[in-house]
Amino acid sequence: MARLRDCLPRLMVTIRSLLFWSLVYCYCGLCASVYLLKLLWSIGKGPTQTFRRVAREHPPACLNDPSLGTHCYVRIKDSGLRFHYVAAGERGKPLMLLLHGFPEFWYSWRHQLREFKSEYRVVALDLRGYGETDAPIHRENYKLDCLITDIKDILDSLGYSKCVLIGHDWGGMIAWLIAICYPEMVMKLIVINFPHPNVFTEYILRHPAQLFKSSYYYFFQIPWFPEFMFSINDFKALKHLFTSHSTGIGRKGCRLTAEDLEAYIYVFSQPGALSGPINHYRNIFSCLPLKHHMVITPTLLLWGEKDTFMEAEMAEGTKIYVKNYFRLTILSEASHGLQQEQPDIVNKLIWTFLKEETRRKDWLFL
């Protein structure tokens, strides 16, 4: 009987693991079937249009706008990868490091590059596999441990030991992990529309609505097919993601201009440009939940209540993992791309957080 009691916890862990991976693979299959039907429907309506792709050889002028900063590169010694970033503000000022989400790149921080350069050395990074940063071929090179080490090594290469760290969406996930693993590197943490990773993994298993909203996580586990689906009809899915009423940027704020949209399409239409970003997601289920999860850094979490991809309840559940000052601000009329959609409000909230004393937990709804 005593032996059975000893074995029971391990048995429950094994059963839970089997159920979890069964869910992952079953949902992968379901998502693949849905997208395959969409592909067949598109081919049936117009095969020529389905496989049409416009050649984009030259970047839009907005990507070389000098008011956004200087394009720079740094090669990391350990991995040998070359990272691209855009920097604004004088060298020697405190570092503000910006980590973008999916499917984005450094340009998603254009409003913040202009805003914070007066007091910070603002660096908007292209994450591993994105934009002009090197993109390793194998999915194993995109494990969370590699992504965390990238940020640590980049800080060292830039000559800094700590920074104000800001992350949006997937970049928010990485920002949380940096604050957990290397708290001494983060003076203040600001995350936009991504909950603490443990909240995300626990919530998604208990709430079918969030499971549905995160279906692309499962779809991305399939080799090559997601990249192909993004590229058909001259990247129609990508354009829809940025411009539709449900997922687009600017529901009640700044919309993407035609040139902004073309900048995104240009970057992700380059040969192989989608594989690196999607590979980030192909390792996530083997890395979560986290063994260490407490955050001891002063933290600001900004959230768009109308986010199509993330339910607001996860934002409220994040506070239990922050053992320091924690401020949650939910913008009632905002969606997922806060820093692009409502840059003036977001920048003001960031300035307030950076300048205030951080001694208490606080929640604010706007």
mmCIF file of C-alpha atoms in Angstrom, residues 176-311:
data_model
loop_
_atom_site.group_PDB
_atom_site.id
_atom_site.type_symbol
_atom_site.label_atom_id
_atom_site.label_comp_id
_atom_site.label_asym_id
_atom_site.label_seq_id
_atom_site.Cartn_x
_atom_site.Cartn_y
_atom_site.Cartn_z
ATOM 1 C CA TRP A 176 9.020 37.241 -18.904
ATOM 2 C CA LEU A 177 11.610 34.466 -19.168
ATOM 3 C CA ILE A 178 14.541 36.910 -19.085
ATOM 4 C CA ALA A 179 13.109 38.514 -15.942
ATOM 5 C CA ILE A 180 12.704 35.072 -14.353
ATOM 6 C CA CYS A 181 16.114 33.675 -15.306
ATOM 7 C CA TYR A 182 18.244 36.832 -15.152
ATOM 8 C CA PRO A 183 16.497 39.303 -12.819
ATOM 9 C CA GLU A 184 19.722 41.248 -12.304
ATOM 10 C CA MET A 185 19.620 42.218 -16.001
ATOM 11 C CA VAL A 186 16.169 43.844 -15.896
ATOM 12 C CA MET A 187 15.685 47.218 -14.181
ATOM 13 C CA LYS A 188 12.008 47.316 -15.093
ATOM 14 C CA LEU A 189 9.853 44.903 -17.081
ATOM 15 C CA ILE A 190 7.063 45.995 -19.419
ATOM 16 C CA VAL A 191 4.968 43.378 -21.210
ATOM 17 C CA ILE A 192 2.245 44.067 -23.761
ATOM 18 C CA ASN A 193 -0.508 41.519 -24.311
ATOM 19 C CA PHE A 194 1.140 38.373 -23.023
ATOM 20 C CA PRO A 195 0.505 36.854 -19.589
ATOM 21 C CA HIS A 196 3.038 35.140 -17.376
ATOM 22 C CA PRO A 197 3.950 31.873 -19.203
ATOM 23 C CA ASN A 198 2.586 29.662 -16.411
ATOM 24 C CA VAL A 199 -0.737 31.494 -16.469
ATOM 25 C CA PHE A 200 -0.907 30.909 -20.219
ATOM 26 C CA THR A 201 -0.240 27.155 -20.055
ATOM 27 C CA GLU A 202 -2.635 26.576 -17.150
ATOM 28 C CA TYR A 203 -5.397 28.737 -18.605
ATOM 29 C CA ILE A 204 -5.296 27.267 -22.104
ATOM 30 C CA LEU A 205 -5.860 23.739 -20.746
ATOM 31 C CA ARG A 206 -8.896 24.789 -18.699
ATOM 32 C CA HIS A 207 -10.630 27.183 -21.085
ATOM 33 C CA PRO A 208 -11.685 25.910 -24.533
ATOM 34 C CA ALA A 209 -12.214 29.485 -25.765
ATOM 35 C CA GLN A 210 -8.528 30.298 -25.276
ATOM 36 C CA LEU A 211 -7.559 26.956 -26.792
ATOM 37 C CA PHE A 212 -9.457 27.986 -29.905
ATOM 38 C CA LYS A 213 -7.886 31.476 -29.935
ATOM 39 C CA SER A 214 -4.435 29.889 -29.705
ATOM 40 C CA SER A 215 -5.093 27.345 -32.435
ATOM 41 C CA TYR A 216 -2.209 28.728 -34.497
ATOM 42 C CA TYR A 217 0.216 27.459 -31.812
ATOM 43 C CA TYR A 218 -0.904 23.945 -32.697
ATOM 44 C CA PHE A 219 -1.071 24.530 -36.431
ATOM 45 C CA PHE A 220 2.544 25.736 -36.364
ATOM 46 C CA GLN A 221 3.730 22.359 -35.069
ATOM 47 C CA ILE A 222 3.273 20.950 -38.584
ATOM 48 C CA PRO A 223 6.360 21.112 -40.845
ATOM 49 C CA TRP A 224 6.397 23.545 -43.861
ATOM 50 C CA PHE A 225 2.590 23.654 -44.345
ATOM 51 C CA PRO A 226 2.000 26.816 -42.224
ATOM 52 C CA GLU A 227 4.682 28.697 -44.170
ATOM 53 C CA PHE A 228 3.016 27.640 -47.412
ATOM 54 C CA MET A 229 -0.447 28.738 -46.258
ATOM 55 C CA PHE A 230 0.861 32.175 -45.299
ATOM 56 C CA SER A 231 2.407 32.633 -48.754
ATOM 57 C CA ILE A 232 -0.520 31.685 -51.022
ATOM 58 C CA ASN A 233 -2.532 34.417 -52.743
ATOM 59 C CA ASP A 234 0.468 36.731 -52.422
ATOM 60 C CA PHE A 235 0.492 36.537 -48.604
ATOM 61 C CA LYS A 236 -3.224 37.197 -48.298
ATOM 62 C CA ALA A 237 -3.381 35.623 -44.823
ATOM 63 C CA LEU A 238 -0.681 37.968 -43.557
ATOM 64 C CA LYS A 239 -2.434 40.998 -45.034
ATOM 65 C CA HIS A 240 -5.716 39.887 -43.477
ATOM 66 C CA LEU A 241 -4.049 39.493 -40.094
ATOM 67 C CA PHE A 242 -2.955 43.130 -40.116
ATOM 68 C CA THR A 243 -6.026 44.728 -41.712
ATOM 69 C CA SER A 244 -9.156 42.752 -40.804
ATOM 70 C CA HIS A 245 -11.703 44.133 -38.335
ATOM 71 C CA SER A 246 -11.156 41.269 -35.886
ATOM 72 C CA THR A 247 -7.352 41.016 -35.838
ATOM 73 C CA GLY A 248 -6.088 44.138 -37.587
ATOM 74 C CA ILE A 249 -4.150 47.027 -36.106
ATOM 75 C CA GLY A 250 -6.144 50.203 -35.545
ATOM 76 C CA ARG A 251 -9.664 49.179 -34.597
ATOM 77 C CA LYS A 252 -9.980 52.489 -32.706
ATOM 78 C CA GLY A 253 -6.535 53.958 -33.120
ATOM 79 C CA CYS A 254 -3.675 54.365 -35.591
ATOM 80 C CA ARG A 255 -4.121 52.120 -38.605
ATOM 81 C CA LEU A 256 -1.273 50.771 -40.669
ATOM 82 C CA THR A 257 -0.599 52.856 -43.746
ATOM 83 C CA ALA A 258 -0.251 51.147 -47.117
ATOM 84 C CA GLU A 259 3.517 51.598 -46.788
ATOM 85 C CA ASP A 260 3.534 50.090 -43.275
ATOM 86 C CA LEU A 261 1.677 47.037 -44.542
ATOM 87 C CA GLU A 262 4.017 46.698 -47.503
ATOM 88 C CA ALA A 263 6.979 46.792 -45.087
ATOM 89 C CA TYR A 264 5.626 43.716 -43.299
ATOM 90 C CA ILE A 265 4.864 41.892 -46.536
ATOM 91 C CA TYR A 266 8.299 42.757 -47.921
ATOM 92 C CA VAL A 267 10.113 41.295 -44.905
ATOM 93 C CA PHE A 268 8.101 38.081 -44.701
ATOM 94 C CA SER A 269 8.012 37.497 -48.465
ATOM 95 C CA GLN A 270 11.771 37.069 -48.688
ATOM 96 C CA PRO A 271 12.937 33.468 -49.342
ATOM 97 C CA GLY A 272 12.680 31.383 -46.171
ATOM 98 C CA ALA A 273 11.593 34.385 -44.087
ATOM 99 C CA LEU A 274 8.632 32.618 -42.470
ATOM 100 C CA SER A 275 10.361 29.444 -41.267
ATOM 101 C CA GLY A 276 12.436 31.079 -38.536
ATOM 102 C CA PRO A 277 9.503 32.929 -36.940
ATOM 103 C CA ILE A 278 7.268 29.854 -37.010
ATOM 104 C CA ASN A 279 10.075 27.673 -35.628
ATOM 105 C CA HIS A 280 9.857 29.722 -32.425
ATOM 106 C CA TYR A 281 6.501 28.045 -31.795
ATOM 107 C CA ARG A 282 7.618 24.539 -32.718
ATOM 108 C CA ASN A 283 9.423 24.050 -29.420
ATOM 109 C CA ILE A 284 7.057 25.713 -26.994
ATOM 110 C CA PHE A 285 5.181 22.642 -25.767
ATOM 111 C CA SER A 286 8.388 20.904 -24.702
ATOM 112 C CA CYS A 287 9.500 23.941 -22.648
ATOM 113 C CA LEU A 288 6.373 24.786 -20.636
ATOM 114 C CA PRO A 289 5.339 24.885 -17.835
ATOM 115 C CA LEU A 290 8.370 26.478 -16.214
ATOM 116 C CA LYS A 291 10.303 25.014 -13.290
ATOM 117 C CA HIS A 292 11.174 28.481 -11.993
ATOM 118 C CA HIS A 293 8.501 31.084 -12.404
ATOM 119 C CA MET A 294 8.657 33.958 -9.908
ATOM 120 C CA VAL A 295 9.397 37.508 -11.125
ATOM 121 C CA ILE A 296 11.101 39.881 -8.697
ATOM 122 C CA THR A 297 11.380 42.839 -11.084
ATOM 123 C CA PRO A 298 8.989 45.848 -11.015
ATOM 124 C CA THR A 299 6.495 45.012 -13.744
ATOM 125 C CA LEU A 300 3.973 46.819 -15.926
ATOM 126 C CA LEU A 301 1.507 44.697 -17.897
ATOM 127 C CA LEU A 302 -0.451 46.500 -20.625
ATOM 128 C CA TRP A 303 -3.436 44.741 -22.153
ATOM 129 C CA GLY A 304 -5.959 45.421 -24.898
ATOM 130 C CA GLU A 305 -9.336 44.155 -23.699
ATOM 131 C CA LYS A 306 -10.469 43.473 -27.283
ATOM 132 C CA ASP A 307 -7.479 41.223 -28.000
ATOM 133 C CA THR A 308 -8.584 38.531 -30.441
ATOM 134 C CA PHE A 309 -5.837 36.107 -29.398
ATOM 135 C CA MET A 310 -5.629 36.443 -25.600
ATOM 136 C CA GLU A 311 -8.409 36.522 -23.013
#
